[in-house]
PDB file of C-alpha atoms in Angstrom:
ATOM      1  CA  ASP A   5      44.360 -46.203 -33.170  1.00 73.00           C
ATOM      2  CA  ALA A   6      43.938 -42.446 -33.175  1.00 78.00           C
ATOM      3  CA  LYS A   7      41.438 -41.251 -30.603  1.00 89.00           C
ATOM      4  CA  THR A   8      40.510 -38.274 -28.461  1.00 94.00           C
ATOM      5  CA  THR A   9      39.162 -38.111 -24.922  1.00 95.00           C
ATOM      6  CA  GLN A  10      37.087 -35.219 -23.612  1.00 96.00           C
ATOM      7  CA  PRO A  11      34.954 -34.591 -20.531  1.00 97.00           C
ATOM      8  CA  THR A  12      31.329 -35.395 -21.185  1.00 96.00           C
ATOM      9  CA  SER A  13      29.976 -32.043 -20.069  1.00 97.00           C
ATOM     10  CA  MET A  14      30.929 -28.673 -18.628  1.00 97.00           C
ATOM     11  CA  ASP A  15      29.141 -25.549 -17.428  1.00 97.00           C
ATOM     12  CA  CYS A  16      30.422 -22.004 -17.807  1.00 97.00           C
ATOM     13  CA  ALA A  17      29.015 -18.678 -16.644  1.00 97.00           C
ATOM     14  CA  GLU A  18      28.176 -16.198 -19.363  1.00 97.00           C
ATOM     15  CA  GLY A  19      31.009 -13.746 -19.933  1.00 97.00           C
ATOM     16  CA  ARG A  20      33.614 -16.005 -18.392  1.00 97.00           C
ATOM     17  CA  ALA A  21      36.251 -18.000 -20.221  1.00 97.00           C
ATOM     18  CA  ALA A  22      35.367 -21.561 -21.144  1.00 98.00           C
ATOM     19  CA  ASN A  23      38.325 -23.944 -21.118  1.00 98.00           C
ATOM     20  CA  LEU A  24      37.668 -27.253 -22.831  1.00 98.00           C
ATOM     21  CA  PRO A  25      40.377 -29.909 -22.488  1.00 97.00           C
ATOM     22  CA  CYS A  26      41.159 -32.773 -24.813  1.00 97.00           C
ATOM     23  CA  ASN A  27      43.523 -35.694 -24.556  1.00 95.00           C
ATOM     24  CA  HIS A  28      45.002 -36.962 -27.824  1.00 93.00           C
ATOM     25  CA  SER A  29      47.983 -38.913 -26.570  1.00 88.00           C
ATOM     26  CA  THR A  30      48.086 -41.151 -29.657  1.00 86.00           C
ATOM     27  CA  ILE A  31      48.466 -38.272 -32.115  1.00 88.00           C
ATOM     28  CA  SER A  32      51.296 -38.695 -34.607  1.00 84.00           C
ATOM     29  CA  GLY A  33      53.950 -36.082 -35.115  1.00 78.00           C
ATOM     30  CA  ASN A  34      52.617 -34.421 -38.224  1.00 85.00           C
ATOM     31  CA  GLU A  35      48.890 -34.576 -37.614  1.00 89.00           C
ATOM     32  CA  TYR A  36      46.877 -31.526 -36.655  1.00 92.00           C
ATOM     33  CA  VAL A  37      44.331 -31.186 -33.853  1.00 94.00           C
ATOM     34  CA  TYR A  38      41.011 -29.769 -35.018  1.00 95.00           C
ATOM     35  CA  TRP A  39      38.139 -28.354 -32.999  1.00 97.00           C
ATOM     36  CA  TYR A  40      34.569 -28.196 -34.215  1.00 97.00           C
ATOM     37  CA  ARG A  41      31.317 -27.510 -32.444  1.00 97.00           C
ATOM     38  CA  GLN A  42      27.791 -28.693 -33.088  1.00 97.00           C
ATOM     39  CA  ILE A  43      24.781 -26.726 -32.088  1.00 95.00           C
ATOM     40  CA  HIS A  44      21.612 -28.750 -31.674  1.00 86.00           C
ATOM     41  CA  SER A  45      20.160 -30.044 -34.946  1.00 80.00           C
ATOM     42  CA  GLN A  46      22.893 -28.506 -37.094  1.00 90.00           C
ATOM     43  CA  GLY A  47      25.987 -29.903 -38.758  1.00 94.00           C
ATOM     44  CA  PRO A  48      29.344 -29.377 -37.018  1.00 96.00           C
ATOM     45  CA  GLN A  49      31.091 -26.041 -37.512  1.00 96.00           C
ATOM     46  CA  TYR A  50      34.852 -25.520 -37.742  1.00 95.00           C
ATOM     47  CA  ILE A  51      36.441 -23.491 -34.925  1.00 97.00           C
ATOM     48  CA  ILE A  52      40.231 -23.759 -35.063  1.00 96.00           C
ATOM     49  CA  HIS A  53      43.124 -26.137 -35.695  1.00 95.00           C
ATOM     50  CA  GLY A  54      46.771 -26.397 -34.692  1.00 94.00           C
ATOM     51  CA  LEU A  55      49.926 -28.483 -34.962  1.00 93.00           C
ATOM     52  CA  LYS A  56      52.450 -27.420 -32.324  1.00 90.00           C
ATOM     53  CA  ASN A  57      52.101 -23.728 -31.630  1.00 84.00           C
ATOM     54  CA  ASN A  58      49.240 -22.035 -29.869  1.00 93.00           C
ATOM     55  CA  GLU A  59      46.681 -20.603 -32.240  1.00 95.00           C
ATOM     56  CA  THR A  60      44.102 -17.843 -31.987  1.00 96.00           C
ATOM     57  CA  ASN A  61      41.357 -16.679 -34.276  1.00 95.00           C
ATOM     58  CA  GLU A  62      38.221 -14.605 -33.945  1.00 94.00           C
ATOM     59  CA  MET A  63      36.343 -17.475 -32.346  1.00 94.00           C
ATOM     60  CA  ALA A  64      38.778 -19.076 -29.926  1.00 97.00           C
ATOM     61  CA  SER A  65      42.294 -19.857 -28.806  1.00 98.00           C
ATOM     62  CA  LEU A  66      43.962 -23.251 -28.901  1.00 98.00           C
ATOM     63  CA  ILE A  67      46.697 -24.208 -26.465  1.00 97.00           C
ATOM     64  CA  ILE A  68      48.657 -27.356 -27.340  1.00 95.00           C
ATOM     65  CA  THR A  69      51.029 -28.902 -24.829  1.00 94.00           C
ATOM     66  CA  GLU A  70      54.659 -29.236 -25.796  1.00 92.00           C
ATOM     67  CA  ASP A  71      54.413 -33.035 -26.001  1.00 92.00           C
ATOM     68  CA  ARG A  72      51.268 -32.611 -28.148  1.00 92.00           C
ATOM     69  CA  LYS A  73      49.379 -35.164 -26.092  1.00 93.00           C
ATOM     70  CA  SER A  74      46.681 -32.748 -25.050  1.00 95.00           C
ATOM     71  CA  SER A  75      45.167 -29.412 -25.911  1.00 96.00           C
ATOM     72  CA  THR A  76      42.715 -26.881 -24.536  1.00 97.00           C
ATOM     73  CA  LEU A  77      40.201 -24.854 -26.462  1.00 98.00           C
ATOM     74  CA  ILE A  78      39.503 -21.475 -24.890  1.00 98.00           C
ATOM     75  CA  LEU A  79      36.419 -19.402 -25.564  1.00 97.00           C
ATOM     76  CA  PRO A  80      37.494 -16.141 -23.940  1.00 97.00           C
ATOM     77  CA  HIS A  81      34.078 -14.644 -23.208  1.00 95.00           C
ATOM     78  CA  ALA A  82      31.416 -17.323 -23.455  1.00 97.00           C
ATOM     79  CA  THR A  83      27.922 -16.300 -24.517  1.00 97.00           C
ATOM     80  CA  LEU A  84      24.662 -18.215 -24.408  1.00 97.00           C
ATOM     81  CA  ARG A  85      25.071 -18.879 -28.136  1.00 95.00           C
ATOM     82  CA  ASP A  86      28.235 -20.858 -27.393  1.00 97.00           C
ATOM     83  CA  THR A  87      26.138 -23.610 -25.802  1.00 97.00           C
ATOM     84  CA  ALA A  88      26.965 -26.612 -27.984  1.00 97.00           C
ATOM     85  CA  VAL A  89      28.841 -29.897 -28.171  1.00 97.00           C
ATOM     86  CA  TYR A  90      32.550 -29.293 -28.780  1.00 98.00           C
ATOM     87  CA  TYR A  91      34.589 -31.915 -30.580  1.00 97.00           C
ATOM     88  CA  CYS A  92      38.340 -32.342 -30.503  1.00 96.00           C
ATOM     89  CA  ILE A  93      39.323 -34.199 -33.664  1.00 95.00           C
ATOM     90  CA  VAL A  94      42.392 -35.911 -35.030  1.00 94.00           C
ATOM     91  CA  ARG A  95      42.981 -37.662 -38.293  1.00 91.00           C
ATOM     92  CA  ALA A  96      44.072 -41.281 -38.407  1.00 89.00           C
ATOM     93  CA  PRO A  97      47.682 -41.193 -39.713  1.00 87.00           C
ATOM     94  CA  GLY A  98      48.062 -41.687 -43.429  1.00 87.00           C
ATOM     95  CA  THR A  99      44.318 -41.553 -44.035  1.00 90.00           C
ATOM     96  CA  TYR A 100      41.523 -39.082 -44.682  1.00 90.00           C
ATOM     97  CA  LYS A 101      39.572 -40.457 -41.728  1.00 92.00           C
ATOM     98  CA  TYR A 102      38.759 -37.809 -39.126  1.00 93.00           C
ATOM     99  CA  ILE A 103      38.062 -39.164 -35.624  1.00 93.00           C
ATOM    100  CA  PHE A 104      35.483 -37.108 -33.728  1.00 94.00           C
ATOM    101  CA  GLY A 105      34.993 -38.832 -30.400  1.00 84.00           C
ATOM    102  CA  THR A 106      32.003 -38.120 -28.170  1.00 89.00           C
ATOM    103  CA  GLY A 107      32.693 -34.429 -27.488  1.00 96.00           C
ATOM    104  CA  THR A 108      32.053 -32.114 -24.533  1.00 98.00           C
ATOM    105  CA  ARG A 109      28.600 -30.683 -24.040  1.00 97.00           C
ATOM    106  CA  LEU A 110      29.178 -27.079 -22.952  1.00 98.00           C
ATOM    107  CA  LYS A 111      26.337 -25.263 -21.289  1.00 97.00           C
ATOM    108  CA  VAL A 112      26.739 -21.514 -20.867  1.00 97.00           C
ATOM    109  CA  LEU A 113      24.671 -20.277 -17.950  1.00 97.00           C
ATOM    110  CA  ALA A 114      23.117 -16.816 -17.725  1.00 95.00           C
TER     111      ALA A 114
ATOM    112  CA  ASP B   1      22.364 -19.920 -49.426  1.00 54.00           C
ATOM    113  CA  THR B   2      25.540 -21.323 -51.006  1.00 72.00           C
ATOM    114  CA  GLY B   3      26.376 -23.827 -48.266  1.00 93.00           C
ATOM    115  CA  VAL B   4      26.301 -27.607 -48.381  1.00 96.00           C
ATOM    116  CA  SER B   5      22.815 -28.933 -48.985  1.00 96.00           C
ATOM    117  CA  GLN B   6      21.411 -32.389 -48.363  1.00 97.00           C
ATOM    118  CA  ASP B   7      18.234 -34.021 -49.549  1.00 97.00           C
ATOM    119  CA  PRO B   8      15.986 -35.270 -48.106  1.00 97.00           C
ATOM    120  CA  ARG B   9      16.229 -33.823 -44.608  1.00 97.00           C
ATOM    121  CA  HIS B  10      14.212 -36.672 -43.160  1.00 97.00           C
ATOM    122  CA  LYS B  11      13.523 -40.181 -44.396  1.00 98.00           C
ATOM    123  CA  ILE B  12      11.408 -42.875 -42.806  1.00 98.00           C
ATOM    124  CA  THR B  13      11.639 -46.284 -44.393  1.00 98.00           C
ATOM    125  CA  LYS B  14      10.718 -49.835 -43.617  1.00 98.00           C
ATOM    126  CA  ARG B  15      13.371 -52.402 -42.876  1.00 98.00           C
ATOM    127  CA  GLY B  16      14.626 -54.061 -46.027  1.00 98.00           C
ATOM    128  CA  GLN B  17      13.988 -51.089 -48.305  1.00 98.00           C
ATOM    129  CA  ASN B  18      16.705 -49.218 -50.188  1.00 98.00           C
ATOM    130  CA  VAL B  19      17.290 -45.517 -49.615  1.00 98.00           C
ATOM    131  CA  THR B  20      19.407 -42.915 -51.384  1.00 98.00           C
ATOM    132  CA  PHE B  21      20.584 -39.587 -50.045  1.00 98.00           C
ATOM    133  CA  ARG B  22      22.004 -36.683 -52.002  1.00 98.00           C
ATOM    134  CA  CYS B  23      24.632 -34.126 -51.045  1.00 98.00           C
ATOM    135  CA  ASP B  24      25.430 -30.964 -52.981  1.00 97.00           C
ATOM    136  CA  PRO B  25      28.744 -29.534 -51.791  1.00 96.00           C
ATOM    137  CA  ILE B  26      29.905 -25.948 -52.090  1.00 94.00           C
ATOM    138  CA  SER B  27      30.604 -25.555 -55.788  1.00 90.00           C
ATOM    139  CA  GLU B  28      34.380 -25.061 -55.772  1.00 87.00           C
ATOM    140  CA  HIS B  29      35.053 -27.699 -53.124  1.00 92.00           C
ATOM    141  CA  ASN B  30      36.805 -30.756 -54.506  1.00 93.00           C
ATOM    142  CA  ARG B  31      36.783 -32.785 -51.275  1.00 94.00           C
ATOM    143  CA  LEU B  32      33.648 -34.458 -49.984  1.00 96.00           C
ATOM    144  CA  TYR B  33      33.022 -36.559 -46.884  1.00 97.00           C
ATOM    145  CA  TRP B  34      30.136 -38.633 -45.569  1.00 97.00           C
ATOM    146  CA  TYR B  35      29.648 -39.228 -41.854  1.00 97.00           C
ATOM    147  CA  ARG B  36      27.069 -41.030 -39.762  1.00 96.00           C
ATOM    148  CA  GLN B  37      25.974 -39.757 -36.350  1.00 96.00           C
ATOM    149  CA  THR B  38      23.875 -41.621 -33.826  1.00 95.00           C
ATOM    150  CA  LEU B  39      22.278 -40.073 -30.762  1.00 91.00           C
ATOM    151  CA  GLY B  40      24.821 -38.907 -28.193  1.00 90.00           C
ATOM    152  CA  GLN B  41      27.806 -39.788 -30.357  1.00 93.00           C
ATOM    153  CA  GLY B  42      30.119 -37.749 -32.510  1.00 94.00           C
ATOM    154  CA  PRO B  43      30.076 -38.047 -36.293  1.00 96.00           C
ATOM    155  CA  GLU B  44      31.642 -41.262 -37.552  1.00 95.00           C
ATOM    156  CA  PHE B  45      33.600 -41.206 -40.807  1.00 95.00           C
ATOM    157  CA  LEU B  46      32.104 -43.245 -43.641  1.00 96.00           C
ATOM    158  CA  THR B  47      33.858 -42.264 -46.859  1.00 96.00           C
ATOM    159  CA  TYR B  48      35.908 -39.585 -48.645  1.00 96.00           C
ATOM    160  CA  PHE B  49      35.978 -38.344 -52.227  1.00 96.00           C
ATOM    161  CA  GLN B  50      38.556 -36.192 -53.923  1.00 94.00           C
ATOM    162  CA  ASN B  51      36.856 -34.930 -57.047  1.00 94.00           C
ATOM    163  CA  GLU B  52      35.126 -38.035 -58.448  1.00 94.00           C
ATOM    164  CA  ALA B  53      37.521 -40.549 -56.899  1.00 95.00           C
ATOM    165  CA  GLN B  54      36.523 -42.390 -53.735  1.00 95.00           C
ATOM    166  CA  LEU B  55      39.854 -42.486 -51.913  1.00 94.00           C
ATOM    167  CA  GLU B  56      38.819 -43.797 -48.529  1.00 93.00           C
ATOM    168  CA  LYS B  57      36.059 -45.970 -47.177  1.00 93.00           C
ATOM    169  CA  SER B  58      35.549 -46.928 -43.543  1.00 92.00           C
ATOM    170  CA  ARG B  59      35.761 -50.576 -42.613  1.00 86.00           C
ATOM    171  CA  LEU B  60      32.516 -49.933 -40.773  1.00 76.00           C
ATOM    172  CA  LEU B  61      30.782 -49.454 -44.092  1.00 79.00           C
ATOM    173  CA  SER B  62      29.230 -52.750 -44.986  1.00 79.00           C
ATOM    174  CA  ASP B  63      28.666 -53.845 -48.565  1.00 89.00           C
ATOM    175  CA  ARG B  64      25.090 -52.571 -48.229  1.00 94.00           C
ATOM    176  CA  PHE B  65      26.440 -49.024 -48.386  1.00 95.00           C
ATOM    177  CA  SER B  66      27.665 -47.412 -51.573  1.00 95.00           C
ATOM    178  CA  ALA B  67      28.574 -43.866 -52.422  1.00 96.00           C
ATOM    179  CA  GLU B  68      29.252 -42.108 -55.684  1.00 96.00           C
ATOM    180  CA  ARG B  69      30.334 -38.684 -56.836  1.00 96.00           C
ATOM    181  CA  PRO B  70      29.925 -38.585 -60.606  1.00 92.00           C
ATOM    182  CA  LYS B  71      31.797 -35.764 -62.313  1.00 87.00           C
ATOM    183  CA  GLY B  72      33.116 -34.590 -58.961  1.00 87.00           C
ATOM    184  CA  SER B  73      30.044 -32.546 -58.157  1.00 91.00           C
ATOM    185  CA  PHE B  74      27.119 -33.839 -56.084  1.00 96.00           C
ATOM    186  CA  SER B  75      27.351 -37.133 -54.234  1.00 98.00           C
ATOM    187  CA  THR B  76      24.874 -39.876 -53.399  1.00 98.00           C
ATOM    188  CA  LEU B  77      24.901 -42.359 -50.546  1.00 97.00           C
ATOM    189  CA  GLU B  78      22.792 -45.469 -51.003  1.00 97.00           C
ATOM    190  CA  ILE B  79      21.883 -47.967 -48.326  1.00 97.00           C
ATOM    191  CA  GLN B  80      20.480 -51.260 -49.552  1.00 97.00           C
ATOM    192  CA  ARG B  81      18.300 -53.584 -47.473  1.00 97.00           C
ATOM    193  CA  THR B  82      18.106 -51.132 -44.581  1.00 97.00           C
ATOM    194  CA  GLU B  83      18.279 -52.392 -41.012  1.00 96.00           C
ATOM    195  CA  GLN B  84      17.091 -50.734 -37.812  1.00 96.00           C
ATOM    196  CA  GLY B  85      20.717 -50.164 -36.862  1.00 95.00           C
ATOM    197  CA  ASP B  86      21.084 -47.870 -39.873  1.00 96.00           C
ATOM    198  CA  SER B  87      18.840 -45.300 -38.170  1.00 97.00           C
ATOM    199  CA  ALA B  88      21.049 -42.233 -37.737  1.00 97.00           C
ATOM    200  CA  MET B  89      21.829 -38.771 -39.028  1.00 97.00           C
ATOM    201  CA  TYR B  90      23.868 -38.900 -42.233  1.00 98.00           C
ATOM    202  CA  LEU B  91      26.074 -35.849 -42.620  1.00 98.00           C
ATOM    203  CA  CYS B  92      27.885 -34.627 -45.691  1.00 98.00           C
ATOM    204  CA  ALA B  93      30.808 -32.205 -45.586  1.00 97.00           C
ATOM    205  CA  SER B  94      32.971 -30.579 -48.217  1.00 96.00           C
ATOM    206  CA  SER B  95      36.248 -28.707 -48.236  1.00 94.00           C
ATOM    207  CA  PHE B  96      38.636 -26.986 -50.573  1.00 89.00           C
ATOM    208  CA  ARG B  97      42.071 -28.523 -51.016  1.00 76.00           C
ATOM    209  CA  GLU B  98      43.922 -25.372 -50.036  1.00 71.00           C
ATOM    210  CA  SER B  99      41.955 -25.123 -46.795  1.00 73.00           C
ATOM    211  CA  SER B 100      41.140 -28.743 -46.203  1.00 75.00           C
ATOM    212  CA  TYR B 101      41.274 -28.264 -42.432  1.00 83.00           C
ATOM    213  CA  GLU B 102      37.869 -26.592 -42.605  1.00 90.00           C
ATOM    214  CA  GLN B 103      35.069 -28.909 -43.540  1.00 94.00           C
ATOM    215  CA  TYR B 104      31.702 -27.336 -44.200  1.00 95.00           C
ATOM    216  CA  PHE B 105      28.880 -29.566 -43.057  1.00 96.00           C
ATOM    217  CA  GLY B 106      25.397 -29.833 -44.426  1.00 96.00           C
ATOM    218  CA  PRO B 107      22.311 -30.052 -42.198  1.00 95.00           C
ATOM    219  CA  GLY B 108      22.183 -33.824 -42.505  1.00 97.00           C
ATOM    220  CA  THR B 109      19.585 -36.416 -43.475  1.00 97.00           C
ATOM    221  CA  ARG B 110      17.877 -38.111 -40.561  1.00 97.00           C
ATOM    222  CA  LEU B 111      17.051 -41.732 -41.401  1.00 98.00           C
ATOM    223  CA  THR B 112      14.563 -43.729 -39.369  1.00 98.00           C
ATOM    224  CA  VAL B 113      14.198 -47.412 -40.189  1.00 98.00           C
ATOM    225  CA  THR B 114      11.027 -48.966 -38.810  1.00 97.00           C
TER     226      THR B 114
END
């Protein structure tokens, strides 16, 4: 079954880069990796997604390994407002079912 | 605010009662999802609609759960004969086909079954 594995929690100093890893070794060849974050008491918010190549947008960068079994989300200059739970998500092949996992609780420290 | 809205935001009910939640997606979004989230866990997929058609339903969804999306607009999620284990946050999300990678989530309905 499709699944993702992430560290339970991480701390990052404000202004430094936050690197959040994710293992998705069961991902199928044509499925994307998605990253969302959830700030306390709100619904999840889309950050970025990728298939094979590294991706960057105004929020973050996504580095995907060549074998596609893992990826890293990079927040280049973390701020206190980036404190949230970050989810690495895959979709079960051939379905519309998105698998969230338990996420990484990132705490940005002043 | 033209985001996804959910109603009610909070619901407390006694075990055995039926409850219904409503989700209003972003108006041009044809895809709609329901998720359930318990404390300390990530959202868990429940069901998916494309327009008015329910195309996917989680095996975790017992026959006490039913969802509808009449006319492909708002959606309702009904739980019959609620159990304490149904206590959770119920999240709705919508997306547009051409950018289906980005789901927009509502604030959720927190259900407490006593």
